Coordinates of C-alpha atoms and ligand atoms in Angstrom, one line a residue:
M1 CA -49.5 169.8 -6.3
Q2 CA -48.8 171.8 -9.2
D3 CA -45.5 173.4 -9.9
R4 CA -44.8 176.7 -11.9
E5 CA -41.4 175.8 -13.6
P6 CA -41.1 172.9 -15.5
P7 CA -39.4 170.1 -14.0
L8 CA -35.7 169.2 -14.7
F9 CA -37.1 165.7 -15.3
S10 CA -39.5 163.1 -14.1
F11 CA -39.6 159.4 -13.0
G12 CA -42.3 156.8 -12.1
I13 CA -42.8 154.5 -8.4
I14 CA -44.5 151.7 -8.1
A15 CA -43.8 148.8 -5.5
D16 CA -45.3 145.3 -4.7
V17 CA -47.5 144.7 -7.8
Q18 CA -47.4 140.5 -6.6
Y19 CA -49.2 139.8 -9.4
A20 CA -50.4 136.2 -9.9
D21 CA -53.9 134.4 -11.8
I22 CA -55.4 133.8 -8.5
D23 CA -58.5 134.5 -6.9
D24 CA -58.3 137.2 -4.0
G25 CA -56.7 136.3 -0.8
S26 CA -55.0 138.3 2.3
N27 CA -52.2 138.5 4.0
F28 CA -50.6 136.5 6.5
K29 CA -52.4 137.8 9.7
K30 CA -55.6 138.1 7.5
T31 CA -56.0 141.4 8.2
R32 CA -56.1 142.9 4.7
K33 CA -57.1 141.8 1.5
R34 CA -55.0 141.0 -1.6
Y35 CA -56.4 141.6 -5.3
Y36 CA -53.8 138.9 -7.1
R37 CA -55.4 139.7 -10.4
N38 CA -56.5 143.2 -10.2
S39 CA -52.9 144.1 -9.5
L40 CA -52.1 143.8 -13.4
K41 CA -55.0 146.1 -14.3
L42 CA -53.4 148.6 -11.8
L43 CA -49.9 148.0 -13.5
Q44 CA -51.5 148.8 -16.9
T45 CA -53.1 152.0 -15.6
A46 CA -50.4 153.6 -14.4
I47 CA -48.2 152.6 -17.3
D48 CA -51.3 154.3 -19.5
A49 CA -51.1 157.3 -17.4
W50 CA -47.1 157.7 -17.6
N51 CA -47.2 157.2 -21.2
V52 CA -49.8 160.3 -21.6
E53 CA -48.2 162.5 -19.2
K54 CA -47.0 165.6 -21.2
V55 CA -43.6 165.3 -20.1
K56 CA -43.1 161.7 -20.6
P57 CA -41.1 160.3 -17.1
S58 CA -37.4 159.5 -18.1
F59 CA -37.9 156.0 -16.1
I60 CA -39.5 154.1 -13.7
L61 CA -38.7 152.5 -10.2
Q62 CA -40.2 149.4 -9.7
L63 CA -39.2 148.8 -5.7
G64 CA -39.4 144.9 -6.2
D65 CA -42.1 142.0 -5.5
I66 CA -43.6 142.5 -9.1
I67 CA -45.1 138.9 -9.2
D68 CA -46.4 136.8 -6.0
G69 CA -44.5 133.6 -4.1
F70 CA -47.9 131.8 -5.1
N71 CA -47.1 131.5 -8.7
K72 CA -44.4 129.0 -7.7
T73 CA -46.8 126.7 -6.4
H74 CA -48.7 126.9 -9.4
N75 CA -46.1 126.4 -11.6
A76 CA -46.5 129.8 -13.3
S77 CA -43.6 131.8 -12.2
Q78 CA -42.4 132.0 -15.9
S79 CA -45.9 133.1 -17.2
A80 CA -46.7 135.8 -14.2
L81 CA -43.1 137.2 -15.1
D82 CA -43.8 137.4 -19.0
T83 CA -47.2 138.8 -18.0
V84 CA -46.1 141.7 -15.9
L85 CA -42.8 142.5 -18.0
R86 CA -45.1 142.8 -21.3
E87 CA -46.9 145.5 -19.6
C88 CA -44.1 147.1 -18.1
S89 CA -42.2 147.1 -21.8
R90 CA -45.0 149.4 -22.7
G91 CA -43.9 152.1 -20.8
P92 CA -40.5 154.0 -20.1
P93 CA -37.5 152.1 -19.3
M94 CA -38.0 150.4 -15.9
H95 CA -35.6 149.7 -13.1
H96 CA -35.9 146.5 -11.2
V97 CA -35.4 145.9 -7.4
W98 CA -35.6 142.5 -6.4
G99 CA -37.8 141.7 -3.1
N100 CA -38.5 138.5 -1.3
H101 CA -41.2 137.4 -3.7
E102 CA -38.5 137.6 -6.7
F103 CA -36.5 134.5 -4.8
Y104 CA -39.6 132.8 -4.0
N105 CA -39.9 132.3 -7.8
F106 CA -36.4 132.3 -8.9
S107 CA -33.0 131.5 -8.2
R108 CA -30.6 134.4 -7.9
D109 CA -28.8 133.0 -11.2
A110 CA -32.1 132.5 -13.0
L111 CA -32.7 136.7 -12.1
L112 CA -29.4 137.9 -13.4
S113 CA -30.4 136.2 -16.5
S114 CA -34.0 137.6 -16.8
A115 CA -35.4 141.2 -18.0
L116 CA -35.7 141.6 -14.3
N117 CA -31.7 142.4 -14.5
S118 CA -31.8 145.8 -15.4
K119 CA -28.5 146.6 -15.0
C120 CA -28.4 147.1 -18.8
H121 CA -29.7 150.3 -18.3
S122 CA -26.8 151.6 -16.3
G123 CA -24.0 151.1 -18.7
Q124 CA -22.0 149.4 -15.8
L125 CA -21.9 145.6 -17.0
L126 CA -18.4 145.1 -16.5
D127 CA -19.0 146.4 -12.6
N128 CA -18.8 142.6 -11.3
H129 CA -20.2 141.6 -7.7
D130 CA -22.0 139.2 -6.2
F131 CA -24.9 141.2 -5.1
Y132 CA -27.3 142.9 -7.6
A133 CA -26.7 146.5 -7.3
Y134 CA -25.7 149.6 -9.9
H135 CA -26.0 153.2 -10.2
F136 CA -27.0 155.8 -13.0
S137 CA -27.2 159.4 -13.5
P138 CA -30.2 160.3 -15.6
A139 CA -29.3 164.1 -15.4
P140 CA -26.3 166.1 -14.4
K141 CA -25.9 166.2 -10.7
F142 CA -28.7 163.2 -9.8
R143 CA -27.6 159.7 -9.3
F144 CA -29.8 156.9 -8.4
V145 CA -28.6 153.7 -6.8
L146 CA -30.1 150.6 -6.6
I147 CA -28.9 148.3 -3.7
D148 CA -29.8 144.5 -2.8
S149 CA -31.7 143.8 0.3
Y150 CA -31.4 140.4 0.0
D151 CA -27.5 140.5 -0.4
M152 CA -27.6 138.7 3.1
G153 CA -30.2 136.6 3.7
I154 CA -31.8 133.2 3.6
L155 CA -33.8 133.6 0.4
G156 CA -31.8 133.1 -2.7
H157 CA -28.8 131.4 -1.8
G158 CA -28.0 127.7 -2.2
E159 CA -27.7 126.2 1.5
S160 CA -24.3 125.0 0.6
S161 CA -23.4 128.8 0.2
D162 CA -21.3 130.9 2.4
K163 CA -23.5 133.6 2.6
Y164 CA -26.5 131.3 3.3
Q165 CA -24.7 129.7 6.2
L166 CA -23.4 133.4 7.7
S167 CA -26.9 134.5 7.1
L168 CA -28.4 131.6 9.3
K169 CA -25.7 132.3 11.9
Y170 CA -26.6 135.9 11.6
M171 CA -30.5 135.1 12.6
K172 CA -29.7 132.8 15.2
N173 CA -27.3 135.3 17.0
H174 CA -29.4 138.0 16.8
N175 CA -32.7 136.5 17.6
S176 CA -31.3 135.4 20.9
N177 CA -32.9 136.1 24.1
E178 CA -30.0 137.1 25.5
D179 CA -29.5 139.9 23.2
L180 CA -31.3 142.1 25.5
N181 CA -30.1 145.5 24.1
R182 CA -31.2 144.9 20.7
P183 CA -35.0 145.9 19.7
P184 CA -36.6 142.5 19.3
A185 CA -36.8 143.2 15.4
F186 CA -33.2 143.7 14.9
A187 CA -32.4 140.7 12.8
G188 CA -36.0 140.5 11.5
P189 CA -37.9 137.4 10.1
E190 CA -36.7 135.4 7.4
F191 CA -38.6 136.9 4.6
N192 CA -36.2 139.8 5.1
G193 CA -32.5 140.2 4.4
G194 CA -29.4 142.7 4.8
F195 CA -26.5 144.3 3.2
S196 CA -23.1 142.1 3.0
Q197 CA -20.0 144.4 4.3
D198 CA -18.9 144.3 0.7
Q199 CA -21.9 145.9 -0.4
L200 CA -21.7 148.2 2.0
Q201 CA -18.3 149.1 1.1
W202 CA -19.5 149.6 -2.4
L203 CA -22.3 151.7 -1.6
D204 CA -19.7 154.2 0.9
E205 CA -17.3 154.4 -3.0
V206 CA -20.2 155.4 -5.0
L207 CA -21.2 157.8 -2.6
T208 CA -17.9 159.3 -1.8
K209 CA -17.9 159.9 -5.7
A210 CA -21.4 161.5 -5.3
D211 CA -20.4 163.6 -2.6
K212 CA -17.2 165.0 -4.5
M213 CA -19.5 165.3 -7.4
Q214 CA -21.8 167.5 -5.4
E215 CA -24.8 165.1 -6.8
R216 CA -28.2 164.5 -5.2
V217 CA -28.6 160.9 -4.5
T218 CA -31.9 158.8 -4.1
I219 CA -31.4 155.3 -3.2
A220 CA -34.0 152.4 -4.2
T221 CA -34.0 148.7 -2.5
H222 CA -37.1 146.7 -1.4
L223 CA -36.4 146.7 2.3
P224 CA -36.9 150.3 4.1
V225 CA -34.2 151.0 7.0
H226 CA -35.7 153.6 8.9
P227 CA -37.9 152.6 12.0
L228 CA -40.2 155.6 11.5
A229 CA -40.7 155.0 8.0
T230 CA -42.1 151.3 8.4
E231 CA -43.1 148.7 11.1
P232 CA -40.3 146.6 12.8
Q233 CA -41.0 143.6 11.0
A234 CA -40.1 144.9 7.6
L235 CA -36.8 146.5 8.3
A236 CA -33.8 145.4 6.6
W237 CA -31.6 143.1 9.2
N238 CA -28.6 145.3 9.5
Y239 CA -30.5 148.8 9.2
P240 CA -28.6 150.7 11.6
E241 CA -25.3 150.1 9.3
L242 CA -27.2 151.3 6.4
L243 CA -28.4 154.6 8.5
S244 CA -24.9 155.2 9.4
L245 CA -23.4 155.0 6.3
L246 CA -26.2 157.3 4.8
Q247 CA -25.2 159.8 7.8
A248 CA -21.1 159.7 6.6
H249 CA -22.6 161.0 3.1
R250 CA -24.0 164.5 2.4
S251 CA -25.1 163.6 -1.1
V252 CA -27.8 161.4 -0.5
V253 CA -31.6 162.9 -0.4
C254 CA -33.9 160.3 -0.5
Y255 CA -34.1 156.4 0.2
M256 CA -37.1 154.6 -1.3
A257 CA -38.0 151.3 -0.3
G258 CA -41.4 148.8 -0.7
H259 CA -42.4 145.9 1.2
D260 CA -44.2 147.5 3.8
H261 CA -48.0 147.3 2.3
D262 CA -49.1 149.8 4.3
G263 CA -46.3 152.8 3.0
G264 CA -44.7 155.2 5.7
Y265 CA -42.5 158.4 5.7
H266 CA -40.0 159.9 7.6
Q267 CA -37.3 162.5 7.5
D268 CA -34.6 161.8 9.8
P269 CA -33.5 164.5 11.5
A270 CA -29.9 163.7 11.7
T271 CA -29.3 163.5 8.0
G272 CA -32.5 165.3 6.7
V273 CA -32.6 162.0 4.1
H274 CA -36.4 161.6 3.4
H275 CA -37.3 157.7 3.9
L276 CA -40.0 157.1 1.5
T277 CA -42.0 153.1 1.8
L278 CA -44.4 152.9 -1.0
E279 CA -47.9 151.4 -0.6
G280 CA -48.3 148.3 -2.1
V281 CA -50.2 147.9 -5.1
I282 CA -51.4 144.0 -4.1
E283 CA -53.5 145.2 -1.3
T284 CA -54.8 148.1 -2.8
P285 CA -58.8 148.2 -3.8
P286 CA -59.8 147.8 -7.6
D287 CA -61.2 150.9 -7.4
S288 CA -58.2 152.7 -6.2
Q289 CA -54.2 152.9 -6.9
A290 CA -50.6 152.9 -5.9
Y291 CA -48.4 154.8 -7.9
G292 CA -46.8 158.0 -8.2
T293 CA -44.6 160.2 -10.5
V294 CA -41.7 162.3 -8.8
Y295 CA -40.9 165.6 -10.5
V296 CA -37.4 166.4 -9.6
Y297 CA -36.2 170.5 -9.2
E298 CA -33.3 172.2 -8.4
D299 CA -34.5 172.5 -4.6
R300 CA -36.6 169.6 -4.1
M301 CA -38.6 166.3 -5.4
V302 CA -42.1 166.7 -5.5
V303 CA -44.0 163.6 -5.3
K304 CA -47.9 163.2 -7.1
G305 CA -49.4 160.2 -5.8
N306 CA -52.4 158.5 -7.3
G307 CA -55.1 156.9 -4.8
R308 CA -53.2 155.6 -1.6
M309 CA -49.9 157.2 -2.6
R310 CA -50.0 160.9 -1.3
D311 CA -48.6 164.1 -2.7
R312 CA -45.2 165.0 -1.0
E313 CA -42.6 167.8 -1.2
L314 CA -39.4 166.6 -0.3
M315 CA -36.9 169.4 -0.3
Y316 CA -33.5 168.9 -0.3
P317 CA -31.4 168.5 3.0
E318 CA -29.9 172.4 3.6
G319 CA -26.3 173.1 3.2
L320 CA -25.5 170.2 0.9
A321 CA -24.4 170.5 -2.6
G322 CA -25.4 173.3 -5.1
Ligands
ZN401 ZN1 -41.5 142.1 0.1

């Protein structure tokens, strides 16, 4: 897909690299191959390609699970992280989302003090809250909001913490057989998580300001929230709450997530929001790829995908800012 005018700016997208210096394996159901070493090569190739684009992407969104949980069992968490970050540092500034595999390897405190905390790119270091979320504006009228899919959840929180105990209770309540009115995956498995009321309120405030400023907002996180953009097991625990929050704000144009390695896409007819779930690098064969560059225009974003990631034209919902 080639466009006539130059874009206002562009950015790169990539998800679920899950690098580990171990032999190839498979997913839990043994239905898909995982290329643990080669995923680093695919990341390298993606960065090489971004570096030689005619207009270099302003930044990269890395949507989580950059190293695999197996590193923990091999005592290689730090070395694997150093390896991938060395590659990332060769390219445009990278915004990192945290996925379940980050929490298999590191505590929340360790992540906060690591290079995977990319909040420094946002200029909001004083905006303190106990979830990992921030926003930035790379160009007038455009804003990107990174949110924390594991703010609630049993990963990354100490067992004695309030959030861990609350999350345990939440899982028990929502997995109960008496809860017949909810879809079976409502609470989701324990390798997923969700959004606390504090974070939902924070996001509501950020989006309210963006509505007023007539900005176009893209949300980036690890877990998808639209049931038609992913498989049920990959959804964030309280995805209906996030979906109804999006419905209340006209500024949101796109919601990007990873976690479901098959990828997915759905435009929510209620909001016009594009829900894009990125294909995972880890389950991508060595002769293919799974990354993209997004070219941003006044009226749309154009995704130029590579390998398993397909091209898409994402028109902004009509009648909104502008
Ligand atoms: Zn994941």
